[in-house]
Short mmCIF file of C-alpha atoms and ligand atoms in Angstrom, two decimals:
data_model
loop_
_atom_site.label_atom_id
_atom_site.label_comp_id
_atom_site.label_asym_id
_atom_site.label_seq_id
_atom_site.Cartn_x
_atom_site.Cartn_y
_atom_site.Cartn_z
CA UNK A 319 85.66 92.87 91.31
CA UNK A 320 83.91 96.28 91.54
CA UNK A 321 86.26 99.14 93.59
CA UNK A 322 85.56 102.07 94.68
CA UNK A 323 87.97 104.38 96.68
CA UNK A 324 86.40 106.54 99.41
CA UNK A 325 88.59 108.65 100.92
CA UNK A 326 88.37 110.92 104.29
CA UNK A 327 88.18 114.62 105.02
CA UNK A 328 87.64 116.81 107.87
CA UNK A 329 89.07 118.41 110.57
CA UNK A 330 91.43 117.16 112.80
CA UNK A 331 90.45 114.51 115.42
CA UNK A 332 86.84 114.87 114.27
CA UNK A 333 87.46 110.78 114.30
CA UNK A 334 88.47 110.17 110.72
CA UNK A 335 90.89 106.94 111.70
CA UNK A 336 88.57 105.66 114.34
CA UNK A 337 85.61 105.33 112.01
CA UNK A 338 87.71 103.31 109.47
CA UNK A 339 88.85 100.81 111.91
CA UNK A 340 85.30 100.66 113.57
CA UNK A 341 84.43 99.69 110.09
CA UNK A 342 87.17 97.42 109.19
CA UNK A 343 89.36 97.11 111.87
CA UNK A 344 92.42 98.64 110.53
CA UNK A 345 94.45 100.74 112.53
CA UNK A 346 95.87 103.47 110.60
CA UNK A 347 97.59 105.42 112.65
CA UNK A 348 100.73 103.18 112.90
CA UNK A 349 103.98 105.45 113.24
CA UNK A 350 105.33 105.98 116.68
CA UNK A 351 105.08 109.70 115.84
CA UNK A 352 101.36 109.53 115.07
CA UNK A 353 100.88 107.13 118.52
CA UNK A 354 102.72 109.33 120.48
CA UNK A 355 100.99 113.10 119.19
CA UNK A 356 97.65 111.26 118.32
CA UNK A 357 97.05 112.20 115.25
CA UNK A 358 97.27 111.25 111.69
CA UNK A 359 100.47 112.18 109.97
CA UNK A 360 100.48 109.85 106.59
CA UNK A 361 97.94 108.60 104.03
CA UNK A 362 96.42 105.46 105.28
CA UNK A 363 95.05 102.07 102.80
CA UNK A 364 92.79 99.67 103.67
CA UNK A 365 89.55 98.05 102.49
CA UNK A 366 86.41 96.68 102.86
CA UNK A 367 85.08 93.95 100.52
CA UNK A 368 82.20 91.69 100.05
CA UNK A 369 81.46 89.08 97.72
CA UNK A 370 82.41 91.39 94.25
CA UNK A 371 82.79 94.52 95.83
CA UNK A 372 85.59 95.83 97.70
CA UNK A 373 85.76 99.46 99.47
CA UNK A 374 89.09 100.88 99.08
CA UNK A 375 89.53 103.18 101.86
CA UNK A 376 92.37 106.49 101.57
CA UNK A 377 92.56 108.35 105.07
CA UNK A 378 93.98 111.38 105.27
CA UNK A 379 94.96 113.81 107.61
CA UNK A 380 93.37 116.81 109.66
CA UNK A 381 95.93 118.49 110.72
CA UNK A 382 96.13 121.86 109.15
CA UNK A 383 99.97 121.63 108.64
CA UNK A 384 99.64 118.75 106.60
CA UNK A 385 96.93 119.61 104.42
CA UNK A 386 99.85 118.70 101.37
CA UNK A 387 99.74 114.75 102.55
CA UNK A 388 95.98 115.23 102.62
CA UNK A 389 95.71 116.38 99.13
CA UNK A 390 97.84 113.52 98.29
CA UNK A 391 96.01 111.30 98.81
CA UNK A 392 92.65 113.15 97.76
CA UNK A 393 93.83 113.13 94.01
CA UNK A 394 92.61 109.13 93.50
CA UNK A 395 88.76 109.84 95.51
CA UNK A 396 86.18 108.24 93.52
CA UNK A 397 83.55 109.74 96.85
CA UNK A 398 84.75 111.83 99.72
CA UNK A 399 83.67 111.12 103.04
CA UNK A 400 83.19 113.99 104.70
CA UNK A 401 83.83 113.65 108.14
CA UNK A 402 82.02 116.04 110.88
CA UNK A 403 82.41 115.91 114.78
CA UNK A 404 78.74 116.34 116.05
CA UNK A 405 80.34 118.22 119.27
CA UNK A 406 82.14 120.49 117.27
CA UNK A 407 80.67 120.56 113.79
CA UNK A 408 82.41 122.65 111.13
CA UNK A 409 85.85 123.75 112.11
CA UNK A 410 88.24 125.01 109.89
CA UNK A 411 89.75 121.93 108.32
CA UNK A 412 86.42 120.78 107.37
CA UNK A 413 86.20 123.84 105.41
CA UNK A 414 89.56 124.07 103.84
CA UNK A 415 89.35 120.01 103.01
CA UNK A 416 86.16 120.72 100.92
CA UNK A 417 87.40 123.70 99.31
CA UNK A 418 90.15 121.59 98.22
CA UNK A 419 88.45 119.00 97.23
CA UNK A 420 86.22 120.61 95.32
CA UNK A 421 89.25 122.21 93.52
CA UNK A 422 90.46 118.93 92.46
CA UNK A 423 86.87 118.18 90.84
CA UNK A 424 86.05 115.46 93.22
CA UNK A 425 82.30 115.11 93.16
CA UNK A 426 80.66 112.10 95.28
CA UNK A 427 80.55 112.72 98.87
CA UNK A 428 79.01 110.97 101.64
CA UNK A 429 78.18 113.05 105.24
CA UNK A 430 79.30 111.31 108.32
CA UNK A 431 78.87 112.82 111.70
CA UNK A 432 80.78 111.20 113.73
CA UNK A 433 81.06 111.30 117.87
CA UNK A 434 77.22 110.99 117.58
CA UNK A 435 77.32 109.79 121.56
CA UNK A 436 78.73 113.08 122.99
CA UNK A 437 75.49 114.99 122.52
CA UNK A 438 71.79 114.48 123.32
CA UNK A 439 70.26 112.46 120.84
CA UNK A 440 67.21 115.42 121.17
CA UNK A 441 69.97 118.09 119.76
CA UNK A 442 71.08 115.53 116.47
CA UNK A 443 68.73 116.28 113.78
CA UNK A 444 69.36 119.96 114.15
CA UNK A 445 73.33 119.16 114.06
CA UNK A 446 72.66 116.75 110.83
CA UNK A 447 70.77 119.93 109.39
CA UNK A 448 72.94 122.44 110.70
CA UNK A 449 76.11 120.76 109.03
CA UNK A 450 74.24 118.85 105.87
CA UNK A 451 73.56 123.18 104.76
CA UNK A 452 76.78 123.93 104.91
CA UNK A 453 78.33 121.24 102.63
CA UNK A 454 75.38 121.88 100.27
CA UNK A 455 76.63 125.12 99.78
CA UNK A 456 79.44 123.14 97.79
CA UNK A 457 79.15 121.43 94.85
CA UNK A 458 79.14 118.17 95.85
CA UNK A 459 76.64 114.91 95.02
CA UNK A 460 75.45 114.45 98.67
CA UNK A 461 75.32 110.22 98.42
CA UNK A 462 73.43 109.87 101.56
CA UNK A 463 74.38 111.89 105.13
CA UNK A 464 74.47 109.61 108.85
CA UNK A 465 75.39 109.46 112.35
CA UNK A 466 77.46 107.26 113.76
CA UNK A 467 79.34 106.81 116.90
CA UNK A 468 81.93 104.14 117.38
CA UNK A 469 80.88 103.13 120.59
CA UNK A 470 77.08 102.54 118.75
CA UNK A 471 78.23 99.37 116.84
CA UNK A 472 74.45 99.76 115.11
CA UNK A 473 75.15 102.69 113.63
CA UNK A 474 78.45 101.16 111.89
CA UNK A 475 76.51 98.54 110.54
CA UNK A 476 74.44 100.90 109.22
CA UNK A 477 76.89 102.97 107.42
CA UNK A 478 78.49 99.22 106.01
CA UNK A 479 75.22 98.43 104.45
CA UNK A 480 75.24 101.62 102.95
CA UNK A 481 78.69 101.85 101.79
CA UNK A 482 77.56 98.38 100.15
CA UNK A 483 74.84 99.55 98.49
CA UNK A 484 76.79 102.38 96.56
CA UNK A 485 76.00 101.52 93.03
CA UNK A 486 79.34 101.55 91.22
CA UNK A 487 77.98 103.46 88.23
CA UNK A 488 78.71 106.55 90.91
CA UNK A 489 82.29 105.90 90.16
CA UNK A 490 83.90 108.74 88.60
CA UNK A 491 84.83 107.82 84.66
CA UNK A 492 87.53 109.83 83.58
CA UNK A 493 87.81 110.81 80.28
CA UNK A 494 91.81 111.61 80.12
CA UNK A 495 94.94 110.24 80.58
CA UNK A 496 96.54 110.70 83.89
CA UNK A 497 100.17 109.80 84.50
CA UNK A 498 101.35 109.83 88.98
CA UNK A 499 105.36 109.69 88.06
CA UNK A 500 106.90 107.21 90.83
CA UNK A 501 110.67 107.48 89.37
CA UNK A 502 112.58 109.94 87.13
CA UNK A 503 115.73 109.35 85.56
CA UNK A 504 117.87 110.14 82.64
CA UNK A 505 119.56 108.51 79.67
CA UNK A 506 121.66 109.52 77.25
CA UNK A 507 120.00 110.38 73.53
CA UNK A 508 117.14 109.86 75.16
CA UNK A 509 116.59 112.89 77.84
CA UNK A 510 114.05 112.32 81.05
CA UNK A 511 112.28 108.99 81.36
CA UNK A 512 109.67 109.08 83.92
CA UNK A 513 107.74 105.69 84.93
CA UNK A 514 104.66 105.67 87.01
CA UNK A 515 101.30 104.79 87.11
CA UNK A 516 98.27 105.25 85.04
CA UNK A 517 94.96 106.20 86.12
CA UNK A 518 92.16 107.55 84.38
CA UNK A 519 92.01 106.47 80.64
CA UNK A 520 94.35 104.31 78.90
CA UNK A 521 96.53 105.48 75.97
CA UNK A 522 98.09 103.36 73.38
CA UNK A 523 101.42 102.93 72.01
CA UNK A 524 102.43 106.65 69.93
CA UNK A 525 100.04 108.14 71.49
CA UNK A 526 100.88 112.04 72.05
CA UNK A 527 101.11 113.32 75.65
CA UNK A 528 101.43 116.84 76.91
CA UNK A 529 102.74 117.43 79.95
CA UNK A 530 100.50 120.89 81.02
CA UNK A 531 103.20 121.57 83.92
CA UNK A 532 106.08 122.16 81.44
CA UNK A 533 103.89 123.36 78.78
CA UNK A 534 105.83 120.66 76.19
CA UNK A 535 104.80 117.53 74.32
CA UNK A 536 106.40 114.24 75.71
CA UNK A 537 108.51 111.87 72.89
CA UNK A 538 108.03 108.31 72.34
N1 GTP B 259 83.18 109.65 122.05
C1 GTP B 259 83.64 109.34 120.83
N2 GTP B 259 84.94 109.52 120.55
C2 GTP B 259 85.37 109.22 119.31
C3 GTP B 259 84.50 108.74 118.30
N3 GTP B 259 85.21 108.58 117.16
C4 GTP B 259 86.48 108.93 117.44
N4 GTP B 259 86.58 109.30 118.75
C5 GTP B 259 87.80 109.75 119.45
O1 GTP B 259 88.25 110.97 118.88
C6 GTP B 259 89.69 111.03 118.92
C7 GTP B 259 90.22 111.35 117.56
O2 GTP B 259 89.92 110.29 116.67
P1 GTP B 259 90.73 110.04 115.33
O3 GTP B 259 90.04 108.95 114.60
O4 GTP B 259 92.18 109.86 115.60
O5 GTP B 259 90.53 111.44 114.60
P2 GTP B 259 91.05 111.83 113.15
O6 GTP B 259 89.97 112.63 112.50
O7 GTP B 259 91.53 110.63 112.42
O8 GTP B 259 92.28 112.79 113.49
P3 GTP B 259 93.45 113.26 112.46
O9 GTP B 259 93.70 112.13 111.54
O10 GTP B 259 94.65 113.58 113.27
O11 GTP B 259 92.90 114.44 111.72
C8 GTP B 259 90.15 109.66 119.45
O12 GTP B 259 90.44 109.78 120.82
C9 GTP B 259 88.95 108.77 119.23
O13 GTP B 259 88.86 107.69 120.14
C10 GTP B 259 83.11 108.54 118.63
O14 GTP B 259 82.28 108.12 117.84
N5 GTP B 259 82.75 108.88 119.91
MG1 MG B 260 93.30 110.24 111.62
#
């Protein structure tokens, strides 16, 4: 099976949630808090798959007081999807997502405008343009850029086919070891014992680690 993990940026309600479940049909905003305000409070998995490849989608937040749930989540992007309103183009979010993201190294991006329906079709190529120059400006490897609108079920084809036509050698090979510590605990004689998952490259039994936060090498 080939993965890839594409995960979602942009500004709040610029209709990050609603283009996942257009594409798959998950709903991902499932919390009565997030029903009830309307917006997307935690990190969101589901997927896409077809015959040996399957789409892992991450969404994340736009709201700009949980920007720490949405770099969460961005830590395990193998492509961003950059996700644009074509009413209200960039907006803050969109530019503190990307700064962010490009921060963390992440390199792959794909350009969705969404809301495509809420302005004259005449005015979209100049909105594609408009918005596509900006996120050049970044260092990101533009994978393609489109329109969609979730009422235009064309248009979400569209962006499936695409999606399925990623090659996977786009996915990002990482050449270290990278350690996401799910429990901590301590034992006697033996000092912290953290257990978690791996991603990134392997290591090996006596393999050295050094943990950059504390600045110390790890035992055993
Ligand atoms: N007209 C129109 N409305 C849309 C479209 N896509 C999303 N919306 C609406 O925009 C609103 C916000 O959509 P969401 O998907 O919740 O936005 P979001 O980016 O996930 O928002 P946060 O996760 O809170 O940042 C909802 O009312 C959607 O129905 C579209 O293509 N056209
Ligand atoms: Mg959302």
């Amino acid at each position: 099976m080939n993965n890839y993990i594409i995960g979602t940026c942009g500004h709040i309600d610029h209709g990050k949630t609603a283009l996942i479940r257009a594409l798959n049909g998950y709903e991902g905003d499932t919390t009565k808090e997030e029903q009830q305000r309307g917006i997307t409070i935690d990190l969101s998995f589901s997927n896409l798959s077809k015959e040996n490849q399957n789409i892992a989608f991450i969404d994340v937040p736009g709201h700009e007081k949980l920007v720490k749930n949405m770099i969460a989540g961005a830590f395990s992007f193998d492509c961003v999807m950059i996700v644009v309103s074509a009413a209200e183009k960039i907006m803050p979010q969109t530019v503190e997502h990307l700064q962010i993201l490009s921060l963390l190294g992440v390199k792959n991006a794909i350009l969705t405008i969404t809301k495509k329906d809420l302005v004259e079709e005449s005015a979209l190529a100049s909105i594609i343009e408009e918005v596509e120059s900006f996120v050049k400006e970044f260092d990101f490897n533009i994978l393609f850029t489109t329109a969609v609108s979730i009422y235009d079920e064309n248009s979400i084809e569209k962006l499936k086919d695409k999606l399925f036509s990623l090659n996977a050698s786009t996915k990002v090979e990482e050449n270290f070891f990278r350690y996401y510590v799910d429990r901590i605990f301590s034992a006697q004689g033996a000092g912290t014992i953290v257990t978690g998952t791996v991603l990134g490259r392997p290591i090996k039994t006596d393999d050295k680690l050094f943990i950059c936060d504390i600045k110390k090498r790890s035992k055993g």
